[in-house]
Amino acid sequence: MAGLIEDYALIGDMQTAALVCRNGTVDWLCLPRFDSHAVFAGLLGTEEHGFWRLGPAHATDAEPPVAARRRYRGDSLILESEWDTPRGTVRVTDFMPPRDGAPQLIRIVEGVSGRVPMRSALRMRFSYGRVVPWVHKHEGRTVAVAGPDSVWFDTTAETYGKSLTTYADFTVAPGDRIAFTISWEPSHKQPPPLPEPEQSLDATEEFWREWVEQCTYHGPYREAVVRSLITLKALTYAPTGGIVAAPTTSLPEDIGGVRNWDYRYTWLRDAAITLSSLLRTGYRDEARAWREWLLRAVAGDPENLQIMYGIAGERELGEAELDWLPGYENSGPVRVGNGAAHQLQLDVYGEVTEALHLAHMTGLARNDYASLLQLKLIRYLEQHWDEPDEGIWEVRGPRRHFVHSKVMAWVAVDRTIKLIESGDADGPLEKWRELRDDIHRDVCEKGYDKERNTFTQSYGSKELDASLLLIPQMGFLPPDDKRVIGTIEAIQRELSTSDGFILRYPTSGSDENLDGLPGDEGAFLACSFWMADDLAMIGRVDEARKLFEKLLDLRNDLGLLAEEWDPRLKRQVGNFPQAFSHVPLIDTALRLTASGAYGG
């Protein structure tokens, strides 16, 4: 059975990623891209669906020992795990070198003390665990082939096959270093070059050292900020600049429930806020690459802006269910693709425009087509801002007039007006100023409950929504406005868990009317960071800092966060690691630092 979500470490090469459990098992890896079929899908099923375990030998593979210690090597994505056994101590170093040719996952076993018997058990299963490949020897190398894929396994250790699994049993003493590598190559091509594990390790460490040195943030919470930035970099698809929301699919928001989605795509919203964090911490190259990705993805059809695209800008992300996989802890169905891709979410126009505005304000070289795109988006909003939509949370119930969507439409118009006022674009300034005022008036009249002194989830509703916390952060109203303060306090009362973390909106248990789905979900971590931001903005800085530090405590031992926190089970839930959790962590740290709200 797969480990807890927080038991996993992330390694990756900026084109795909693997999850490594505390017991030394790789339970998730898609090759060659984030959105490719998984070679190891044990995370969503059983060992029959693919895994790679490497650790101290033990009596049964069913209960492998967990590492006594693990860490990333400095500010890198190189994972080091150590086991203390009765016979000595051993270290395994796992990493994926930034790609220059075939994608590789390299694992180096190092003896630290004593003489430790070790075992590698490699079970490759293609097509998300459905296809057993043909495993054979080719010029002394082990290769697994099925259809278009081949995975090459290289090691100096002696290997043997048993029960459709490739094993290696060996012993390490102090100073011994034995490497294991898998490399992917299209099956019709020549074998990939023999790996050079030690040289690749040095190059990978150098890559991350140089990348982290670009970070301009040196304030409090820097360790958490840098680890989040490294995670965001790992979720960036280097060839195109697209940023995946998470490297996994179908890790449940509700254990045993149906709220299981594929996050291996580029949501414009997530990518736009990621761009914001990267720009504010010194990473202009990534921001420029994302802007170029956006312009390619939207090219020729900005009026039909999708909420998400494939990592190379693909538009068709048809959703399907993999019925041969039982799901993480039997949380089915397992989904690939995402049917929400063609939803109408008007807030996306605001997030994209805000990202382009920030890029412009921070001095990113002007791109005329980016300005033209911004103008086209506003012309679309002129005609459609007052329509109902599915909203930021991609509800699968009926469309509504979501307040957050209207606020972000206002943001889109406001930032475009600022672009025109700066002299870097031409447009009907007075007409759009009137539009901005019309949207603002509409929201304040129809989305605000005077009796309760709070904005509501949608026009005419009584429900609250944590996305309303973005109203002061987007500049729609000032933080000291009584309606803003009333909304913050209402969300604290009605959407807060016993731990003080924030739910997205009330799911009302089995009631399917609100979002079209049965069941509940955990506290949404991004919303909890937003609450910390708002508390700081209204002067409650000590409360903001305490909430932020409680959120930092939810990270696993490697500093990683999933999408949500289950307050009942006291564990992380949802896809992992999640960009939409790490971005607001960075933003809140920067805001608290600017406010002087940190301790010590």
Coordinates of C-alpha atoms in Angstrom, one line a residue:
M1 CA 0.0 0.0 0.0
A2 CA 1.2 3.5 -0.8
G3 CA 2.4 5.7 2.1
L4 CA 0.8 8.8 3.4
I5 CA 0.9 11.7 1.0
E6 CA 3.3 13.5 3.3
D7 CA 5.6 10.5 3.3
Y8 CA 6.7 11.3 -0.2
A9 CA 9.7 13.4 -1.5
L10 CA 9.8 15.1 -4.9
I11 CA 12.6 14.7 -7.4
G12 CA 12.5 15.9 -11.0
D13 CA 14.3 17.2 -14.0
M14 CA 11.9 20.1 -15.0
Q15 CA 10.2 17.8 -17.5
T16 CA 8.7 15.1 -15.3
A17 CA 8.9 14.2 -11.6
A18 CA 9.0 11.1 -9.3
L19 CA 7.7 10.6 -5.8
V20 CA 9.9 8.7 -3.4
C21 CA 8.5 7.3 -0.2
R22 CA 10.2 7.2 3.2
N23 CA 10.8 3.4 2.7
G24 CA 12.8 4.0 -0.5
T25 CA 10.1 3.2 -2.9
V26 CA 9.4 5.2 -6.1
D27 CA 5.6 4.9 -6.4
W28 CA 5.0 7.5 -9.1
L29 CA 6.9 8.4 -12.3
C30 CA 5.5 9.4 -15.7
L31 CA 7.9 9.3 -18.7
P32 CA 8.9 11.2 -20.6
R33 CA 6.7 14.2 -19.5
F34 CA 4.6 15.2 -16.5
D35 CA 1.5 14.2 -18.4
S36 CA 2.8 11.0 -20.0
H37 CA 1.6 7.6 -18.9
A38 CA 3.0 6.4 -15.6
V39 CA 5.8 3.7 -15.5
F40 CA 5.3 3.4 -11.7
A41 CA 1.7 3.9 -10.7
G42 CA 1.8 2.1 -7.3
L43 CA 0.7 5.4 -5.7
L44 CA -2.8 4.9 -7.2
G45 CA -3.0 1.1 -6.9
T46 CA -0.8 -1.7 -5.6
E47 CA 2.7 -2.9 -6.3
E48 CA 1.3 -4.7 -9.3
H49 CA 1.0 -1.3 -11.0
G50 CA 4.7 -0.6 -10.8
F51 CA 7.3 0.5 -8.3
W52 CA 11.0 0.7 -7.6
R53 CA 12.2 -0.1 -4.1
L54 CA 15.8 0.4 -3.0
G55 CA 16.8 0.0 0.6
P56 CA 18.1 -2.4 3.3
A57 CA 17.2 -6.1 2.6
H58 CA 14.5 -7.4 4.9
A59 CA 12.5 -10.5 5.5
T60 CA 9.5 -9.5 3.4
D61 CA 8.9 -6.8 0.7
A62 CA 5.5 -6.2 2.3
E63 CA 7.0 -4.2 5.2
P64 CA 10.1 -2.4 4.1
P65 CA 11.8 -0.3 6.8
V66 CA 11.5 3.5 6.6
A67 CA 14.6 5.7 6.5
A68 CA 15.7 7.0 9.9
R69 CA 16.6 10.4 8.3
R70 CA 16.1 12.1 5.0
R71 CA 16.8 15.5 3.6
Y72 CA 17.5 17.4 0.5
R73 CA 21.1 18.1 -0.1
G74 CA 21.3 21.8 0.6
D75 CA 19.1 24.0 -1.6
S76 CA 18.6 21.3 -4.2
L77 CA 16.3 18.6 -5.4
I78 CA 18.8 15.9 -4.6
L79 CA 17.2 13.6 -1.9
E80 CA 19.4 11.8 0.7
S81 CA 17.8 9.0 2.8
E82 CA 19.6 7.1 5.5
W83 CA 18.8 3.9 7.2
D84 CA 20.2 2.7 10.5
T85 CA 20.2 -1.1 10.7
P86 CA 21.6 -3.7 13.1
R87 CA 24.4 -4.2 10.7
G88 CA 25.3 -0.6 9.9
T89 CA 24.1 2.6 8.2
V90 CA 23.5 3.1 4.5
R91 CA 22.6 6.2 2.5
V92 CA 20.6 6.3 -0.8
T93 CA 20.9 9.5 -3.0
D94 CA 18.0 9.9 -5.4
F95 CA 17.9 12.6 -8.2
M96 CA 16.9 13.3 -11.8
P97 CA 19.5 15.3 -13.6
P98 CA 18.3 18.4 -15.6
R99 CA 17.7 16.8 -18.9
D100 CA 20.2 16.8 -21.7
G101 CA 19.0 13.8 -23.7
A102 CA 17.2 10.8 -22.3
P103 CA 15.3 11.4 -19.0
Q104 CA 17.0 9.6 -16.1
L105 CA 16.3 8.6 -12.5
I106 CA 19.5 7.9 -10.7
R107 CA 19.9 6.2 -7.3
I108 CA 23.3 5.9 -5.7
V109 CA 23.8 3.6 -2.7
E110 CA 26.6 4.5 -0.3
G111 CA 27.9 2.5 2.7
V112 CA 28.3 4.7 5.8
S113 CA 29.2 2.2 8.5
G114 CA 29.2 -1.6 8.9
R115 CA 28.2 -4.0 6.2
V116 CA 24.6 -3.6 5.1
P117 CA 22.7 -6.1 2.9
M118 CA 20.6 -4.2 0.3
R119 CA 18.0 -5.0 -2.2
S120 CA 16.7 -3.3 -5.4
A121 CA 13.3 -4.4 -6.6
L122 CA 12.2 -2.9 -9.9
R123 CA 8.8 -3.6 -11.3
M124 CA 8.1 -1.6 -14.5
R125 CA 4.5 -1.4 -15.7
F126 CA 3.6 0.9 -18.6
S127 CA 0.3 2.7 -19.3
Y128 CA -0.5 3.4 -15.7
G129 CA 0.2 -0.1 -14.5
R130 CA -1.9 -1.8 -17.2
V131 CA 0.9 -3.1 -19.5
V132 CA 3.6 -5.6 -18.5
P133 CA 6.6 -4.9 -20.7
W134 CA 8.9 -7.3 -22.4
V135 CA 12.1 -7.3 -20.2
H136 CA 15.2 -8.7 -21.7
K137 CA 19.0 -8.1 -22.0
H138 CA 20.5 -6.1 -24.8
E139 CA 24.3 -5.9 -24.9
G140 CA 24.6 -6.4 -21.2
R141 CA 21.9 -3.9 -20.3
T142 CA 18.4 -4.6 -19.1
V143 CA 15.6 -3.1 -21.2
A144 CA 11.8 -3.1 -20.8
V145 CA 9.8 -2.5 -24.0
A146 CA 6.1 -2.1 -24.7
G147 CA 4.6 -0.3 -27.6
P148 CA 6.3 3.1 -28.1
D149 CA 8.2 3.1 -24.8
S150 CA 11.5 1.6 -23.6
V151 CA 13.1 1.9 -20.2
W152 CA 16.7 1.0 -19.8
F153 CA 18.1 -0.2 -16.4
D154 CA 21.8 0.1 -15.8
T155 CA 23.8 -0.9 -12.7
T156 CA 27.1 -2.6 -11.8
A157 CA 25.2 -4.8 -9.4
E158 CA 24.3 -8.3 -10.5
T159 CA 20.6 -8.5 -11.3
Y160 CA 18.1 -11.3 -11.8
G161 CA 14.4 -11.7 -12.7
K162 CA 11.7 -13.2 -10.5
S163 CA 7.9 -12.8 -10.5
L164 CA 8.0 -10.2 -13.4
T165 CA 10.3 -8.1 -11.2
T166 CA 14.0 -7.3 -11.6
Y167 CA 16.0 -7.7 -8.4
A168 CA 19.6 -6.9 -7.3
D169 CA 20.9 -8.2 -3.9
F170 CA 24.2 -6.8 -2.7
T171 CA 26.1 -5.6 0.3
V172 CA 27.7 -2.2 0.9
A173 CA 30.6 -1.3 3.3
P174 CA 31.9 2.1 4.2
G175 CA 33.1 4.0 1.1
D176 CA 31.2 1.7 -1.3
R177 CA 29.1 3.5 -3.9
I178 CA 26.8 1.5 -6.3
A179 CA 24.6 3.3 -8.8
F180 CA 21.3 2.3 -10.4
T181 CA 19.8 4.2 -13.3
I182 CA 16.7 4.0 -15.4
S183 CA 16.5 5.9 -18.7
W184 CA 13.6 6.3 -21.1
E185 CA 13.9 6.3 -24.8
P186 CA 11.3 5.8 -27.6
S187 CA 11.4 2.1 -28.4
H188 CA 12.1 2.5 -32.1
K189 CA 15.3 4.5 -31.4
Q190 CA 18.8 3.4 -30.5
P191 CA 19.6 2.7 -26.8
P192 CA 20.3 5.8 -24.7
P193 CA 24.0 6.4 -23.8
L194 CA 25.3 4.6 -20.8
P195 CA 24.7 6.8 -17.7
E196 CA 27.4 8.6 -15.8
P197 CA 25.9 8.8 -12.3
E198 CA 28.7 10.6 -10.4
Q199 CA 29.2 13.2 -13.1
S200 CA 25.4 13.7 -13.3
L201 CA 25.2 14.1 -9.5
D202 CA 27.9 16.9 -9.6
A203 CA 26.1 18.6 -12.5
T204 CA 22.7 18.4 -10.8
E205 CA 24.1 19.9 -7.6
E206 CA 25.8 22.7 -9.5
F207 CA 22.5 23.4 -11.4
W208 CA 20.5 23.9 -8.3
R209 CA 23.2 25.9 -6.5
E210 CA 23.4 28.4 -9.4
W211 CA 19.7 28.6 -9.7
V212 CA 19.1 29.3 -6.0
E213 CA 21.8 32.0 -6.0
Q214 CA 19.5 34.1 -8.2
C215 CA 17.0 34.4 -5.4
T216 CA 16.7 38.0 -4.2
Y217 CA 14.8 37.2 -1.0
H218 CA 17.0 37.1 2.2
G219 CA 14.4 37.8 4.9
P220 CA 12.8 35.6 7.6
Y221 CA 11.4 32.2 6.6
R222 CA 14.0 32.1 3.8
E223 CA 14.3 28.3 4.1
A224 CA 10.6 27.8 3.5
V225 CA 10.6 30.4 0.7
V226 CA 13.5 28.8 -1.1
R227 CA 12.2 25.3 -0.8
S228 CA 8.9 26.5 -2.3
L229 CA 10.7 28.2 -5.1
I230 CA 12.7 25.0 -5.9
T231 CA 9.4 23.1 -5.9
L232 CA 7.8 25.6 -8.3
K233 CA 10.9 25.3 -10.6
A234 CA 10.5 21.5 -10.5
L235 CA 6.9 21.9 -11.6
T236 CA 8.0 24.0 -14.7
Y237 CA 8.2 22.2 -18.0
A238 CA 11.5 23.5 -19.2
P239 CA 11.1 23.1 -23.0
T240 CA 8.0 25.4 -23.1
G241 CA 7.8 27.3 -19.8
G242 CA 4.5 25.8 -18.9
I243 CA 3.9 25.2 -15.2
V244 CA 1.9 22.2 -14.0
A245 CA -0.4 22.6 -11.0
A246 CA 1.0 19.4 -9.5
P247 CA 2.9 16.3 -10.9
T248 CA 0.2 13.9 -9.8
T249 CA -3.3 12.9 -10.7
S250 CA -6.2 11.7 -8.5
L251 CA -4.7 12.1 -5.1
P252 CA -8.0 12.6 -3.2
E253 CA -9.3 15.8 -1.6
D254 CA -11.5 13.5 0.5
I255 CA -10.0 10.1 1.4
G256 CA -12.3 7.4 0.0
G257 CA -14.3 10.0 -2.0
V258 CA -14.6 11.0 -5.7
R259 CA -12.9 14.4 -5.6
N260 CA -10.0 13.1 -7.5
W261 CA -8.6 15.2 -10.4
D262 CA -5.6 15.3 -12.8
Y263 CA -3.4 18.3 -12.1
R264 CA -0.6 17.6 -14.6
Y265 CA -1.6 20.6 -16.8
T266 CA -1.1 24.3 -16.8
W267 CA -3.9 26.2 -15.2
L268 CA -3.7 29.9 -16.3
R269 CA -4.6 30.9 -12.7
D270 CA -2.0 28.8 -11.0
A271 CA 0.7 29.7 -13.5
A272 CA -0.1 33.4 -13.3
I273 CA 0.3 33.5 -9.5
T274 CA 3.4 31.4 -9.8
L275 CA 4.8 34.0 -12.2
S276 CA 4.0 36.6 -9.7
S277 CA 6.0 34.9 -6.9
L278 CA 9.0 34.2 -9.3
L279 CA 9.1 37.8 -10.4
R280 CA 9.1 39.1 -6.8
T281 CA 12.0 36.8 -5.9
G282 CA 14.3 37.5 -8.8
Y283 CA 13.4 34.8 -11.4
R284 CA 12.9 36.8 -14.5
D285 CA 13.9 34.1 -17.0
E286 CA 11.1 31.8 -15.7
A287 CA 8.6 34.7 -15.9
R288 CA 9.7 35.5 -19.5
A289 CA 9.4 31.8 -20.5
W290 CA 5.9 31.6 -19.0
R291 CA 4.8 34.8 -20.8
E292 CA 6.0 33.3 -24.1
W293 CA 4.2 30.0 -23.3
L294 CA 1.0 32.0 -22.7
L295 CA 1.2 33.9 -25.9
R296 CA 1.7 30.6 -27.9
A297 CA -1.1 28.8 -26.1
V298 CA -3.6 31.6 -26.6
A299 CA -2.4 32.6 -30.0
G300 CA -5.2 33.1 -32.6
D301 CA -8.1 32.5 -30.2
P302 CA -7.9 34.8 -27.2
E303 CA -11.7 35.2 -27.1
N304 CA -12.0 31.5 -26.2
L305 CA -9.4 31.5 -23.4
Q306 CA -9.3 28.2 -21.7
I307 CA -8.7 27.9 -18.0
M308 CA -6.0 25.3 -18.6
Y309 CA -3.8 23.9 -21.3
G310 CA -1.4 21.1 -21.8
I311 CA 2.2 21.8 -20.8
A312 CA 3.1 22.6 -24.5
G313 CA -0.2 24.5 -25.0
E314 CA -2.4 21.6 -26.0
R315 CA -6.1 22.5 -25.9
E316 CA -7.8 19.0 -25.8
L317 CA -7.5 17.5 -22.3
G318 CA -10.3 15.0 -22.5
E319 CA -11.1 13.3 -19.2
A320 CA -11.2 9.6 -18.8
E321 CA -11.3 7.1 -15.9
L322 CA -8.7 4.3 -15.4
D323 CA -10.9 1.5 -14.0
W324 CA -8.1 -0.9 -13.5
L325 CA -6.6 1.3 -10.8
P326 CA -8.4 1.2 -7.4
G327 CA -7.1 4.7 -6.5
Y328 CA -5.1 6.0 -3.6
E329 CA -6.5 4.3 -0.5
N330 CA -9.4 3.2 -2.6
S331 CA -10.3 6.7 -3.6
G332 CA -11.8 6.2 -7.0
P333 CA -12.2 6.9 -9.7
V334 CA -8.7 7.6 -11.0
R335 CA -8.9 10.3 -13.7
V336 CA -6.6 11.4 -16.4
G337 CA -7.3 14.5 -18.5
N338 CA -9.5 17.2 -17.1
G339 CA -13.1 17.9 -18.2
A340 CA -13.0 21.3 -16.6
A341 CA -10.7 22.6 -19.3
H342 CA -13.6 24.1 -21.3
Q343 CA -15.4 25.7 -18.3
L344 CA -16.1 29.4 -18.3
Q345 CA -14.2 31.0 -15.5
L346 CA -14.1 34.7 -15.8
D347 CA -11.6 35.2 -13.0
V348 CA -8.9 33.8 -15.3
Y349 CA -8.9 36.9 -17.4
G350 CA -8.1 38.9 -14.2
E351 CA -5.3 36.6 -13.1
V352 CA -3.6 36.6 -16.6
T353 CA -3.9 40.4 -16.9
E354 CA -2.6 40.9 -13.4
A355 CA 0.4 38.7 -14.2
L356 CA 1.1 40.6 -17.4
H357 CA 0.8 43.8 -15.5
L358 CA 3.3 42.7 -12.9
A359 CA 5.7 41.6 -15.5
H360 CA 5.4 45.0 -17.1
M361 CA 5.8 46.9 -13.8
T362 CA 8.9 44.9 -12.8
G363 CA 10.7 45.8 -16.1
L364 CA 10.3 42.6 -18.1
A365 CA 11.1 43.5 -21.6
R366 CA 8.0 44.8 -23.5
N367 CA 6.2 42.3 -25.7
D368 CA 3.8 44.0 -28.1
Y369 CA 1.7 40.9 -28.6
A370 CA 1.3 40.6 -24.8
S371 CA -0.2 44.1 -24.8
L372 CA -2.4 43.3 -27.7
L373 CA -3.6 40.1 -26.0
Q374 CA -4.5 42.1 -22.9
L375 CA -6.6 44.5 -25.0
K376 CA -8.4 41.6 -26.7
L377 CA -9.2 40.0 -23.3
I378 CA -10.8 43.2 -22.2
R379 CA -12.9 43.5 -25.3
Y380 CA -14.2 40.0 -24.6
L381 CA -14.9 40.9 -21.0
E382 CA -16.9 44.0 -22.1
Q383 CA -19.4 41.6 -23.6
H384 CA -19.3 38.8 -21.1
W385 CA -18.4 40.0 -17.6
D386 CA -22.0 40.0 -16.4
E387 CA -22.6 36.3 -17.3
P388 CA -22.7 33.5 -14.8
D389 CA -19.7 31.1 -14.8
E390 CA -18.3 28.1 -13.0
G391 CA -15.9 30.2 -10.9
I392 CA -12.4 29.7 -9.4
W393 CA -13.2 26.4 -7.8
E394 CA -14.5 24.7 -11.0
V395 CA -17.8 23.6 -9.6
R396 CA -19.6 21.0 -11.5
G397 CA -23.0 22.3 -10.5
P398 CA -24.9 25.1 -12.2
R399 CA -23.3 28.3 -13.3
R400 CA -23.7 31.4 -11.0
H401 CA -22.6 35.0 -10.7
F402 CA -19.6 34.3 -8.5
V403 CA -18.4 37.4 -6.7
H404 CA -14.7 36.5 -7.1
S405 CA -15.2 36.2 -10.8
K406 CA -16.6 39.7 -11.0
V407 CA -13.9 41.1 -8.8
M408 CA -11.2 39.6 -11.1
A409 CA -13.0 41.0 -14.2
W410 CA -12.7 44.3 -12.5
V411 CA -8.9 43.6 -11.9
A412 CA -8.5 42.8 -15.6
V413 CA -10.1 46.1 -16.7
D414 CA -8.2 48.1 -14.0
R415 CA -4.8 46.8 -14.9
T416 CA -5.4 47.4 -18.6
I417 CA -6.4 51.0 -17.9
K418 CA -3.1 51.3 -16.0
L419 CA -1.3 49.9 -19.1
I420 CA -3.0 52.5 -21.3
E421 CA -2.3 55.3 -18.8
S422 CA 1.4 54.4 -18.9
G423 CA 1.5 55.0 -22.6
D424 CA 2.4 51.4 -23.5
A425 CA -1.0 50.6 -25.2
D426 CA -3.9 52.4 -26.9
G427 CA -7.5 51.8 -26.0
P428 CA -10.8 53.5 -25.2
L429 CA -9.7 54.8 -21.9
E430 CA -13.0 56.6 -20.8
K431 CA -15.1 53.8 -22.0
W432 CA -13.1 51.3 -19.9
R433 CA -13.1 53.5 -16.9
E434 CA -16.9 53.5 -17.0
L435 CA -16.8 49.7 -17.4
R436 CA -14.5 49.4 -14.3
D437 CA -17.0 51.5 -12.4
D438 CA -19.9 49.5 -13.6
I439 CA -18.4 46.2 -12.5
H440 CA -17.4 47.7 -9.1
R441 CA -20.9 49.0 -8.5
D442 CA -22.5 45.7 -9.6
V443 CA -20.4 43.7 -7.1
C444 CA -21.0 46.0 -4.2
E445 CA -24.7 46.1 -4.8
K446 CA -25.4 42.4 -5.6
G447 CA -22.6 40.5 -4.0
Y448 CA -22.7 42.2 -0.5
D449 CA -25.0 41.1 2.3
K450 CA -25.6 44.3 4.3
E451 CA -27.3 42.5 7.2
R452 CA -24.3 40.3 7.8
N453 CA -21.7 42.8 6.7
T454 CA -20.0 40.4 4.3
F455 CA -19.6 39.7 0.6
T456 CA -21.0 36.3 -0.4
Q457 CA -20.0 33.5 -2.7
S458 CA -22.4 34.5 -5.5
Y459 CA -25.1 37.1 -6.1
G460 CA -28.1 36.4 -4.0
S461 CA -26.5 33.5 -2.0
K462 CA -25.9 33.3 1.7
E463 CA -22.8 31.1 1.4
L464 CA -19.3 32.4 2.0
D465 CA -16.3 31.7 -0.1
A466 CA -12.6 32.0 0.8
S467 CA -11.8 33.6 -2.6
L468 CA -13.4 36.7 -1.2
L469 CA -10.2 37.1 0.9
L470 CA -8.6 38.3 -2.3
I471 CA -10.8 41.5 -2.5
P472 CA -8.3 43.7 -0.6
Q473 CA -5.2 41.9 -2.0
M474 CA -6.4 42.8 -5.6
G475 CA -7.1 46.4 -4.6
F476 CA -10.8 46.1 -5.2
L477 CA -11.4 47.7 -1.8
P478 CA -9.0 49.0 0.8
P479 CA -8.1 46.8 3.7
D480 CA -9.7 49.2 6.2
D481 CA -13.1 49.2 4.5
K482 CA -15.7 47.9 6.9
R483 CA -17.0 45.5 4.2
V484 CA -13.6 43.9 3.9
I485 CA -13.1 43.5 7.6
G486 CA -16.6 42.1 8.0
T487 CA -15.9 39.6 5.2
I488 CA -12.7 38.5 6.8
E489 CA -14.3 38.0 10.2
A490 CA -17.3 36.2 8.7
I491 CA -15.0 33.7 6.9
Q492 CA -13.1 33.2 10.1
R493 CA -16.4 32.3 11.9
E494 CA -18.1 30.2 9.2
L495 CA -15.3 28.6 7.1
S496 CA -12.6 28.0 9.7
T497 CA -11.8 24.5 11.0
S498 CA -11.1 23.8 14.7
D499 CA -7.4 24.3 13.9
G500 CA -8.0 27.7 12.4
F501 CA -7.4 26.7 8.8
I502 CA -9.8 27.8 6.1
L503 CA -12.2 25.8 3.9
R504 CA -12.9 27.0 0.3
Y505 CA -16.6 27.1 0.8
P506 CA -19.2 25.0 2.6
T507 CA -19.7 21.6 0.9
S508 CA -22.6 20.7 3.3
G509 CA -21.7 17.0 3.6
S510 CA -23.6 14.9 1.1
D511 CA -25.4 17.9 -0.4
E512 CA -24.4 17.9 -4.1
N513 CA -26.2 21.2 -5.0
L514 CA -23.4 23.5 -4.0
D515 CA -20.5 22.2 -6.2
G516 CA -22.2 19.2 -7.9
L517 CA -20.2 16.6 -6.0
P518 CA -20.9 14.4 -2.9
G519 CA -18.7 14.4 0.1
D520 CA -16.5 16.9 1.9
E521 CA -12.9 18.1 1.5
G522 CA -10.2 19.4 3.7
A523 CA -9.0 22.9 4.5
F524 CA -7.6 24.5 1.4
L525 CA -4.1 25.6 2.2
A526 CA -4.0 28.5 -0.3
C527 CA -7.1 30.0 1.4
S528 CA -5.5 29.7 4.8
F529 CA -2.4 31.6 3.5
W530 CA -4.8 34.2 2.1
M531 CA -6.3 34.6 5.5
A532 CA -2.9 35.3 7.0
D533 CA -2.3 37.9 4.3
D534 CA -5.6 39.6 5.1
L535 CA -5.0 39.6 8.8
A536 CA -1.7 41.3 8.3
M537 CA -3.3 43.9 5.9
I538 CA -5.9 44.9 8.5
G539 CA -3.3 45.3 11.2
R540 CA -3.7 42.0 13.1
V541 CA -0.1 41.0 12.4
D542 CA 0.5 38.8 15.4
E543 CA -2.5 36.7 14.5
A544 CA -1.3 36.6 10.9
R545 CA 2.2 35.4 11.9
K546 CA 0.8 32.7 14.2
L547 CA -1.5 31.4 11.5
F548 CA 1.4 31.4 9.0
E549 CA 3.7 29.5 11.3
K550 CA 0.9 27.0 12.0
L551 CA 0.7 26.5 8.2
L552 CA 4.5 26.0 8.0
D553 CA 4.1 23.2 10.5
L554 CA 1.8 21.3 8.2
R555 CA 4.7 20.9 5.7
N556 CA 6.2 17.5 5.6
D557 CA 9.8 17.0 6.8
L558 CA 11.1 18.1 3.4
G559 CA 9.1 21.3 3.3
L560 CA 6.4 20.1 0.9
L561 CA 2.6 20.7 0.8
A562 CA -0.3 19.1 -0.9
E563 CA -3.4 20.9 -1.9
E564 CA -5.4 20.5 1.4
W565 CA -5.2 19.5 5.0
D566 CA -7.7 17.1 6.5
P567 CA -8.5 18.5 10.0
R568 CA -10.1 15.2 11.0
L569 CA -7.4 12.8 9.9
K570 CA -4.6 15.4 10.6
R571 CA -2.9 14.6 7.3
Q572 CA -2.3 16.2 3.9
V573 CA -4.7 15.4 1.1
G574 CA -5.0 16.3 -2.6
N575 CA -2.4 16.3 -5.4
F576 CA 1.2 16.7 -4.2
P577 CA 3.2 18.8 -4.2
Q578 CA 0.8 21.6 -5.1
A579 CA 1.9 24.9 -6.7
F580 CA -1.2 26.6 -5.5
S581 CA -0.1 25.9 -1.9
H582 CA 3.6 26.9 -2.3
V583 CA 2.9 30.1 -4.2
P584 CA 0.9 31.8 -1.4
L585 CA 3.4 30.5 1.2
I586 CA 6.0 32.6 -0.6
D587 CA 3.6 35.6 -0.9
T588 CA 2.6 35.5 2.8
A589 CA 6.3 35.3 3.8
L590 CA 7.1 38.4 1.8
R591 CA 4.1 40.2 3.1
L592 CA 4.8 39.4 6.7
T593 CA 8.4 40.3 6.3
A594 CA 7.4 43.7 4.8
S595 CA 5.1 44.3 7.7
G596 CA 7.6 43.3 10.4
A597 CA 5.3 40.6 11.7
Y598 CA 7.9 37.9 12.1
G599 CA 9.4 36.9 15.4
G600 CA 13.2 37.0 16.0

